[in-house]
mmCIF file of C-alpha atoms in Angstrom:
data_model
loop_
_atom_site.group_PDB
_atom_site.id
_atom_site.type_symbol
_atom_site.label_atom_id
_atom_site.label_comp_id
_atom_site.label_asym_id
_atom_site.label_seq_id
_atom_site.Cartn_x
_atom_site.Cartn_y
_atom_site.Cartn_z
ATOM 1 C CA UNK A 1 2.250 1.294 -26.958
ATOM 2 C CA UNK A 2 2.738 5.080 -27.029
ATOM 3 C CA UNK A 3 6.167 6.549 -25.123
ATOM 4 C CA UNK A 4 6.419 10.357 -24.363
ATOM 5 C CA UNK A 5 9.407 11.676 -22.385
ATOM 6 C CA UNK A 6 11.351 14.948 -22.546
ATOM 7 C CA UNK A 7 14.615 12.896 -23.157
ATOM 8 C CA UNK A 8 14.609 9.291 -24.558
ATOM 9 C CA UNK A 9 17.546 6.889 -24.968
ATOM 10 C CA UNK A 10 16.775 3.714 -26.755
ATOM 11 C CA UNK A 11 19.086 0.681 -26.769
ATOM 12 C CA UNK A 12 17.752 -1.447 -29.493
ATOM 13 C CA UNK A 13 19.717 -4.768 -28.822
ATOM 14 C CA UNK A 14 18.122 -5.126 -25.518
ATOM 15 C CA UNK A 15 15.032 -3.264 -26.401
ATOM 16 C CA UNK A 16 15.504 -0.673 -23.301
ATOM 17 C CA UNK A 17 14.402 2.717 -22.827
ATOM 18 C CA UNK A 18 15.833 5.415 -20.569
ATOM 19 C CA UNK A 19 13.036 7.945 -20.139
ATOM 20 C CA UNK A 20 13.668 11.406 -18.443
ATOM 21 C CA UNK A 21 11.252 14.280 -17.534
ATOM 22 C CA UNK A 22 7.503 13.978 -17.812
ATOM 23 C CA UNK A 23 7.411 10.231 -18.795
ATOM 24 C CA UNK A 24 3.872 8.883 -20.089
ATOM 25 C CA UNK A 25 3.854 5.210 -21.161
ATOM 26 C CA UNK A 26 0.251 4.305 -22.794
ATOM 27 C CA UNK A 27 -0.754 0.802 -23.846
ATOM 28 C CA UNK A 28 -4.025 0.240 -25.656
ATOM 29 C CA UNK A 29 -5.721 -3.061 -26.261
ATOM 30 C CA UNK A 30 -7.885 -5.261 -23.995
ATOM 31 C CA UNK A 31 -10.806 -3.930 -21.788
ATOM 32 C CA UNK A 32 -8.483 -1.501 -20.027
ATOM 33 C CA UNK A 33 -5.748 0.606 -21.177
ATOM 34 C CA UNK A 34 -2.720 0.864 -19.083
ATOM 35 C CA UNK A 35 -1.153 4.385 -18.471
ATOM 36 C CA UNK A 36 2.191 4.879 -16.747
ATOM 37 C CA UNK A 37 3.374 8.283 -15.598
ATOM 38 C CA UNK A 38 6.749 9.427 -13.536
ATOM 39 C CA UNK A 39 9.298 11.793 -13.545
ATOM 40 C CA UNK A 40 11.898 9.281 -14.735
ATOM 41 C CA UNK A 41 11.456 5.841 -16.036
ATOM 42 C CA UNK A 42 13.547 2.645 -17.198
ATOM 43 C CA UNK A 43 11.543 0.446 -19.686
ATOM 44 C CA UNK A 44 12.840 -2.781 -20.659
ATOM 45 C CA UNK A 45 9.994 -3.677 -23.177
ATOM 46 C CA UNK A 46 10.867 -6.869 -24.157
ATOM 47 C CA UNK A 47 11.055 -8.193 -20.618
ATOM 48 C CA UNK A 48 8.026 -6.116 -19.424
ATOM 49 C CA UNK A 49 9.816 -4.356 -16.656
ATOM 50 C CA UNK A 50 9.461 -0.805 -15.614
ATOM 51 C CA UNK A 51 11.179 1.192 -12.943
ATOM 52 C CA UNK A 52 9.606 4.575 -12.122
ATOM 53 C CA UNK A 53 10.956 7.371 -10.089
ATOM 54 C CA UNK A 54 9.390 10.729 -8.761
ATOM 55 C CA UNK A 55 5.548 11.045 -8.866
ATOM 56 C CA UNK A 56 4.989 7.812 -10.014
ATOM 57 C CA UNK A 57 1.713 6.279 -10.985
ATOM 58 C CA UNK A 58 0.437 3.304 -12.877
ATOM 59 C CA UNK A 59 -3.321 3.142 -14.043
ATOM 60 C CA UNK A 60 -5.441 0.526 -15.236
ATOM 61 C CA UNK A 61 -9.069 0.383 -15.496
ATOM 62 C CA UNK A 62 -10.535 1.449 -12.358
ATOM 63 C CA UNK A 63 -7.302 1.013 -10.328
ATOM 64 C CA UNK A 64 -4.413 3.421 -9.757
ATOM 65 C CA UNK A 65 -0.939 2.652 -7.979
ATOM 66 C CA UNK A 66 1.156 5.574 -6.941
ATOM 67 C CA UNK A 67 4.226 6.253 -4.986
ATOM 68 C CA UNK A 68 7.654 7.806 -4.902
ATOM 69 C CA UNK A 69 9.221 4.639 -6.571
ATOM 70 C CA UNK A 70 7.440 1.713 -8.490
ATOM 71 C CA UNK A 71 8.581 -1.211 -9.901
ATOM 72 C CA UNK A 72 6.069 -2.573 -12.449
ATOM 73 C CA UNK A 73 5.867 -6.055 -14.300
ATOM 74 C CA UNK A 74 3.868 -6.515 -17.416
ATOM 75 C CA UNK A 75 2.581 -9.587 -18.869
ATOM 76 C CA UNK A 76 3.382 -10.322 -22.656
ATOM 77 C CA UNK A 77 0.219 -8.462 -23.733
ATOM 78 C CA UNK A 78 1.850 -5.386 -21.997
ATOM 79 C CA UNK A 79 -0.690 -5.378 -19.549
ATOM 80 C CA UNK A 80 -0.036 -4.730 -15.662
ATOM 81 C CA UNK A 81 0.707 -8.225 -13.619
ATOM 82 C CA UNK A 82 2.465 -6.765 -10.556
ATOM 83 C CA UNK A 83 3.386 -3.436 -9.163
ATOM 84 C CA UNK A 84 5.619 -2.645 -6.091
ATOM 85 C CA UNK A 85 5.256 0.913 -4.864
ATOM 86 C CA UNK A 86 7.274 2.842 -1.994
ATOM 87 C CA UNK A 87 7.486 6.107 -0.431
ATOM 88 C CA UNK A 88 3.911 7.284 0.205
ATOM 89 C CA UNK A 89 2.701 4.376 -1.758
ATOM 90 C CA UNK A 90 -1.047 4.042 -2.323
ATOM 91 C CA UNK A 91 -3.553 1.733 -4.382
ATOM 92 C CA UNK A 92 -7.164 3.123 -5.195
ATOM 93 C CA UNK A 93 -9.984 0.993 -6.976
ATOM 94 C CA UNK A 94 -13.254 2.983 -7.769
ATOM 95 C CA UNK A 95 -16.564 0.704 -8.640
ATOM 96 C CA UNK A 96 -19.941 1.926 -8.706
ATOM 97 C CA UNK A 97 -20.639 1.032 -5.067
ATOM 98 C CA UNK A 98 -17.531 2.349 -3.422
ATOM 99 C CA UNK A 99 -14.004 3.500 -3.356
ATOM 100 C CA UNK A 100 -11.351 1.239 -1.833
ATOM 101 C CA UNK A 101 -7.953 3.194 -0.800
ATOM 102 C CA UNK A 102 -5.060 1.409 0.617
ATOM 103 C CA UNK A 103 -1.832 3.215 1.756
ATOM 104 C CA UNK A 104 1.485 2.607 3.421
ATOM 105 C CA UNK A 105 5.099 2.758 3.168
ATOM 106 C CA UNK A 106 5.279 -0.177 0.687
ATOM 107 C CA UNK A 107 2.469 -1.871 -1.087
ATOM 108 C CA UNK A 108 2.562 -4.738 -3.536
ATOM 109 C CA UNK A 109 -0.457 -4.955 -5.818
ATOM 110 C CA UNK A 110 -1.258 -7.902 -8.159
ATOM 111 C CA UNK A 111 -3.496 -8.054 -11.273
ATOM 112 C CA UNK A 112 -5.098 -11.059 -13.116
ATOM 113 C CA UNK A 113 -4.957 -11.803 -16.755
ATOM 114 C CA UNK A 114 -8.178 -9.709 -17.481
ATOM 115 C CA UNK A 115 -6.517 -6.657 -15.644
ATOM 116 C CA UNK A 116 -8.452 -6.867 -12.268
ATOM 117 C CA UNK A 117 -6.960 -6.164 -9.130
ATOM 118 C CA UNK A 118 -6.573 -9.347 -7.249
ATOM 119 C CA UNK A 119 -4.323 -8.336 -4.047
ATOM 120 C CA UNK A 120 -3.031 -5.211 -2.430
ATOM 121 C CA UNK A 121 -0.648 -5.890 0.492
ATOM 122 C CA UNK A 122 0.748 -3.224 2.698
ATOM 123 C CA UNK A 123 4.137 -3.657 4.477
ATOM 124 C CA UNK A 124 4.470 -1.683 7.494
ATOM 125 C CA UNK A 125 2.153 0.723 9.174
ATOM 126 C CA UNK A 126 -0.725 1.329 6.933
ATOM 127 C CA UNK A 127 -4.457 2.170 6.486
ATOM 128 C CA UNK A 128 -7.408 1.285 4.373
ATOM 129 C CA UNK A 129 -10.802 3.119 3.855
ATOM 130 C CA UNK A 130 -13.857 1.737 1.899
ATOM 131 C CA UNK A 131 -15.943 4.763 1.173
ATOM 132 C CA UNK A 132 -19.655 3.953 -0.034
ATOM 133 C CA UNK A 133 -20.764 5.826 -3.245
ATOM 134 C CA UNK A 134 -24.195 6.365 -1.365
ATOM 135 C CA UNK A 135 -23.613 6.816 2.228
ATOM 136 C CA UNK A 136 -27.098 6.622 2.976
ATOM 137 C CA UNK A 137 -27.284 2.780 2.019
ATOM 138 C CA UNK A 138 -23.584 1.440 3.401
ATOM 139 C CA UNK A 139 -21.453 2.040 6.233
ATOM 140 C CA UNK A 140 -17.942 3.709 5.700
ATOM 141 C CA UNK A 141 -15.140 1.455 6.828
ATOM 142 C CA UNK A 142 -11.730 2.822 7.932
ATOM 143 C CA UNK A 143 -9.028 0.688 9.092
ATOM 144 C CA UNK A 144 -5.351 0.929 10.450
ATOM 145 C CA UNK A 145 -2.788 -1.524 11.355
ATOM 146 C CA UNK A 146 0.860 -1.295 12.562
ATOM 147 C CA UNK A 147 2.495 -3.975 10.672
ATOM 148 C CA UNK A 148 0.552 -5.205 7.642
ATOM 149 C CA UNK A 149 -2.788 -4.815 5.623
ATOM 150 C CA UNK A 150 -3.590 -7.572 3.264
ATOM 151 C CA UNK A 151 -6.542 -7.086 0.994
ATOM 152 C CA UNK A 152 -7.756 -9.778 -1.428
ATOM 153 C CA UNK A 153 -10.298 -9.262 -4.440
ATOM 154 C CA UNK A 154 -12.214 -11.430 -6.380
ATOM 155 C CA UNK A 155 -13.611 -10.428 -9.745
ATOM 156 C CA UNK A 156 -13.702 -7.062 -10.812
ATOM 157 C CA UNK A 157 -13.937 -4.615 -7.904
ATOM 158 C CA UNK A 158 -15.132 -7.170 -5.484
ATOM 159 C CA UNK A 159 -13.528 -7.540 -2.083
ATOM 160 C CA UNK A 160 -12.837 -11.050 -0.795
ATOM 161 C CA UNK A 161 -10.941 -10.644 2.559
ATOM 162 C CA UNK A 162 -9.045 -8.137 4.490
ATOM 163 C CA UNK A 163 -6.616 -9.161 7.117
ATOM 164 C CA UNK A 164 -4.541 -6.915 9.403
ATOM 165 C CA UNK A 165 -1.343 -7.596 11.705
ATOM 166 C CA UNK A 166 -0.228 -5.719 14.651
ATOM 167 C CA UNK A 167 -2.371 -3.431 16.495
ATOM 168 C CA UNK A 168 -5.411 -2.604 14.720
ATOM 169 C CA UNK A 169 -8.303 -0.324 14.673
ATOM 170 C CA UNK A 170 -11.439 -0.540 12.493
ATOM 171 C CA UNK A 171 -14.033 2.127 12.510
ATOM 172 C CA UNK A 172 -17.485 1.894 11.021
ATOM 173 C CA UNK A 173 -19.061 5.075 10.324
ATOM 174 C CA UNK A 174 -22.866 4.581 10.003
ATOM 175 C CA UNK A 175 -25.420 6.548 8.251
ATOM 176 C CA UNK A 176 -27.478 8.625 10.447
ATOM 177 C CA UNK A 177 -30.627 7.067 9.593
ATOM 178 C CA UNK A 178 -32.276 6.641 13.040
ATOM 179 C CA UNK A 179 -32.461 8.440 16.367
ATOM 180 C CA UNK A 180 -30.015 5.421 18.024
ATOM 181 C CA UNK A 181 -27.613 5.378 15.148
ATOM 182 C CA UNK A 182 -24.090 4.689 16.354
ATOM 183 C CA UNK A 183 -20.696 4.490 15.033
ATOM 184 C CA UNK A 184 -18.756 1.360 15.912
ATOM 185 C CA UNK A 185 -15.073 0.531 16.221
ATOM 186 C CA UNK A 186 -13.016 -2.695 16.851
ATOM 187 C CA UNK A 187 -9.474 -2.677 18.115
ATOM 188 C CA UNK A 188 -7.385 -5.812 18.400
ATOM 189 C CA UNK A 189 -3.927 -7.138 17.765
ATOM 190 C CA UNK A 190 -5.041 -8.993 14.675
ATOM 191 C CA UNK A 191 -8.547 -8.526 12.651
ATOM 192 C CA UNK A 192 -9.729 -10.848 9.895
ATOM 193 C CA UNK A 193 -12.656 -9.170 7.888
ATOM 194 C CA UNK A 194 -14.436 -11.774 5.465
ATOM 195 C CA UNK A 195 -16.758 -10.268 2.823
ATOM 196 C CA UNK A 196 -20.164 -12.000 1.415
ATOM 197 C CA UNK A 197 -20.274 -13.765 -1.931
ATOM 198 C CA UNK A 198 -21.408 -10.431 -3.604
ATOM 199 C CA UNK A 199 -17.803 -9.139 -2.835
ATOM 200 C CA UNK A 200 -19.706 -5.850 -1.403
ATOM 201 C CA UNK A 201 -20.805 -6.522 2.179
ATOM 202 C CA UNK A 202 -18.828 -7.474 5.233
ATOM 203 C CA UNK A 203 -20.264 -10.979 6.345
ATOM 204 C CA UNK A 204 -17.929 -11.981 9.223
ATOM 205 C CA UNK A 205 -15.057 -10.244 11.378
ATOM 206 C CA UNK A 206 -12.929 -11.708 14.054
ATOM 207 C CA UNK A 207 -10.721 -9.613 16.411
ATOM 208 C CA UNK A 208 -8.274 -11.301 18.489
ATOM 209 C CA UNK A 209 -6.054 -10.169 21.096
ATOM 210 C CA UNK A 210 -6.882 -7.452 23.706
ATOM 211 C CA UNK A 211 -9.862 -6.651 21.664
ATOM 212 C CA UNK A 212 -12.274 -3.797 22.311
ATOM 213 C CA UNK A 213 -15.727 -3.099 20.782
ATOM 214 C CA UNK A 214 -16.759 0.542 21.143
ATOM 215 C CA UNK A 215 -20.549 1.714 20.269
ATOM 216 C CA UNK A 216 -20.662 5.557 19.982
ATOM 217 C CA UNK A 217 -24.225 7.008 19.615
ATOM 218 C CA UNK A 218 -24.438 9.797 17.013
ATOM 219 C CA UNK A 219 -26.896 11.752 18.970
ATOM 220 C CA UNK A 220 -27.086 11.994 23.064
ATOM 221 C CA UNK A 221 -30.445 10.921 24.561
ATOM 222 C CA UNK A 222 -31.520 9.278 27.797
ATOM 223 C CA UNK A 223 -31.795 6.035 26.096
ATOM 224 C CA UNK A 224 -28.497 6.028 24.300
ATOM 225 C CA UNK A 225 -25.294 4.922 26.264
ATOM 226 C CA UNK A 226 -21.648 4.616 24.987
ATOM 227 C CA UNK A 227 -20.915 1.178 25.285
ATOM 228 C CA UNK A 228 -17.251 -0.383 25.513
ATOM 229 C CA UNK A 229 -16.851 -4.079 25.784
ATOM 230 C CA UNK A 230 -12.952 -5.344 26.325
ATOM 231 C CA UNK A 231 -12.413 -9.119 25.880
ATOM 232 C CA UNK A 232 -9.540 -11.258 24.296
ATOM 233 C CA UNK A 233 -11.561 -12.142 21.396
ATOM 234 C CA UNK A 234 -14.696 -10.789 19.296
ATOM 235 C CA UNK A 235 -16.545 -12.763 16.632
ATOM 236 C CA UNK A 236 -18.903 -10.750 14.723
ATOM 237 C CA UNK A 237 -21.700 -11.625 12.003
ATOM 238 C CA UNK A 238 -23.038 -9.180 9.639
ATOM 239 C CA UNK A 239 -26.606 -8.285 8.122
ATOM 240 C CA UNK A 240 -26.808 -9.439 4.370
ATOM 241 C CA UNK A 241 -26.556 -5.950 3.197
ATOM 242 C CA UNK A 242 -25.152 -2.542 4.403
ATOM 243 C CA UNK A 243 -21.912 -3.927 6.269
ATOM 244 C CA UNK A 244 -23.746 -3.665 9.573
ATOM 245 C CA UNK A 245 -22.828 -5.867 12.432
ATOM 246 C CA UNK A 246 -25.706 -8.037 13.431
ATOM 247 C CA UNK A 247 -24.315 -10.166 16.403
ATOM 248 C CA UNK A 248 -21.060 -9.668 18.124
ATOM 249 C CA UNK A 249 -19.896 -12.459 20.555
ATOM 250 C CA UNK A 250 -17.180 -11.779 23.137
ATOM 251 C CA UNK A 251 -15.360 -14.254 25.213
ATOM 252 C CA UNK A 252 -13.677 -14.896 27.752
ATOM 253 C CA UNK A 253 -13.457 -12.646 30.911
ATOM 254 C CA UNK A 254 -15.642 -9.896 29.467
ATOM 255 C CA UNK A 255 -15.919 -6.432 30.860
ATOM 256 C CA UNK A 256 -18.721 -4.057 29.625
ATOM 257 C CA UNK A 257 -19.023 -0.421 30.553
ATOM 258 C CA UNK A 258 -22.066 1.724 29.567
ATOM 259 C CA UNK A 259 -21.750 5.500 29.985
ATOM 260 C CA UNK A 260 -25.089 7.409 29.518
ATOM 261 C CA UNK A 261 -24.760 10.090 26.677
ATOM 262 C CA UNK A 262 -27.289 12.360 28.570
ATOM 263 C CA UNK A 263 -26.307 12.262 32.271
ATOM 264 C CA UNK A 264 -29.258 12.261 34.891
ATOM 265 C CA UNK A 265 -29.705 11.779 38.706
ATOM 266 C CA UNK A 266 -31.076 8.329 38.007
ATOM 267 C CA UNK A 267 -28.971 7.312 35.155
ATOM 268 C CA UNK A 268 -25.339 6.571 35.959
ATOM 269 C CA UNK A 269 -22.503 4.378 34.383
ATOM 270 C CA UNK A 270 -23.214 0.654 34.085
ATOM 271 C CA UNK A 271 -20.418 -1.946 34.488
ATOM 272 C CA UNK A 272 -21.068 -5.426 33.743
ATOM 273 C CA UNK A 273 -18.622 -8.569 33.848
ATOM 274 C CA UNK A 274 -19.020 -12.006 32.546
ATOM 275 C CA UNK A 275 -17.348 -14.991 31.029
ATOM 276 C CA UNK A 276 -19.236 -14.237 27.696
ATOM 277 C CA UNK A 277 -21.196 -11.380 26.228
ATOM 278 C CA UNK A 278 -23.459 -11.442 23.126
ATOM 279 C CA UNK A 279 -24.340 -8.064 21.559
ATOM 280 C CA UNK A 280 -27.514 -8.199 19.102
ATOM 281 C CA UNK A 281 -28.230 -5.489 16.806
ATOM 282 C CA UNK A 282 -31.758 -4.512 15.546
ATOM 283 C CA UNK A 283 -32.660 -5.603 11.977
ATOM 284 C CA UNK A 284 -34.491 -2.197 11.530
ATOM 285 C CA UNK A 285 -32.372 0.623 12.785
ATOM 286 C CA UNK A 286 -28.938 -1.544 13.011
ATOM 287 C CA UNK A 287 -28.303 -0.550 16.595
ATOM 288 C CA UNK A 288 -27.891 -2.243 19.651
#
């Protein structure tokens, strides 16, 4: 472990460092080095406890935790086990397929024994963004929630589940790969998003409580409609790759409004009401 700062006060009996100004703690060993930065820090080396203040960050492998304040806990091998960040807190993980970013007023991030991120939990109003490395292959996913966002990972860089609490909006920005390409958004009181076994693609989403599905075509045409579906609950299955919805089932007391993107004398707003509605998406174009 290498420790740098403009001022260092070391108490040997309790193995405690009081660090001020340009703090940098770097620990080698294992597959991923750990690097800690802050304006000031208190590092209790024997107990593996670090309290950071001011421009704080903890980086390990492809994961970075940032905030105005960070409390970090290290395992006996001096690798990151837990990080609690507050004041503009964020967690970012970068893989070959995507970048996952989670932000909010307070975040708890947990790491496995092999230094992989296992969970990032936002407490309070927060947002999460999953940005594909190749926008032509995958849909960009953005979500915001009023109360909490819990992101669970499996393996290194693989997503397992995202659960939101409080009024939630999830937006899926699709590649412009067909004339009827359309962005989709889901809004509800709570949303659970499950990922496939590969940890890359969304497999299933359930939205509960005053749910709304909006399908917005990227290009106006006489065959493209902006479609809004309101229902108490949505249950959506996704295609095996690309994080695009395959089928969405809305129930009960469903109201659907379709507005033409290119108005014409013989083309007006369509309103449908039903006990249940099934929206199917094309396997080729991935559109309604």
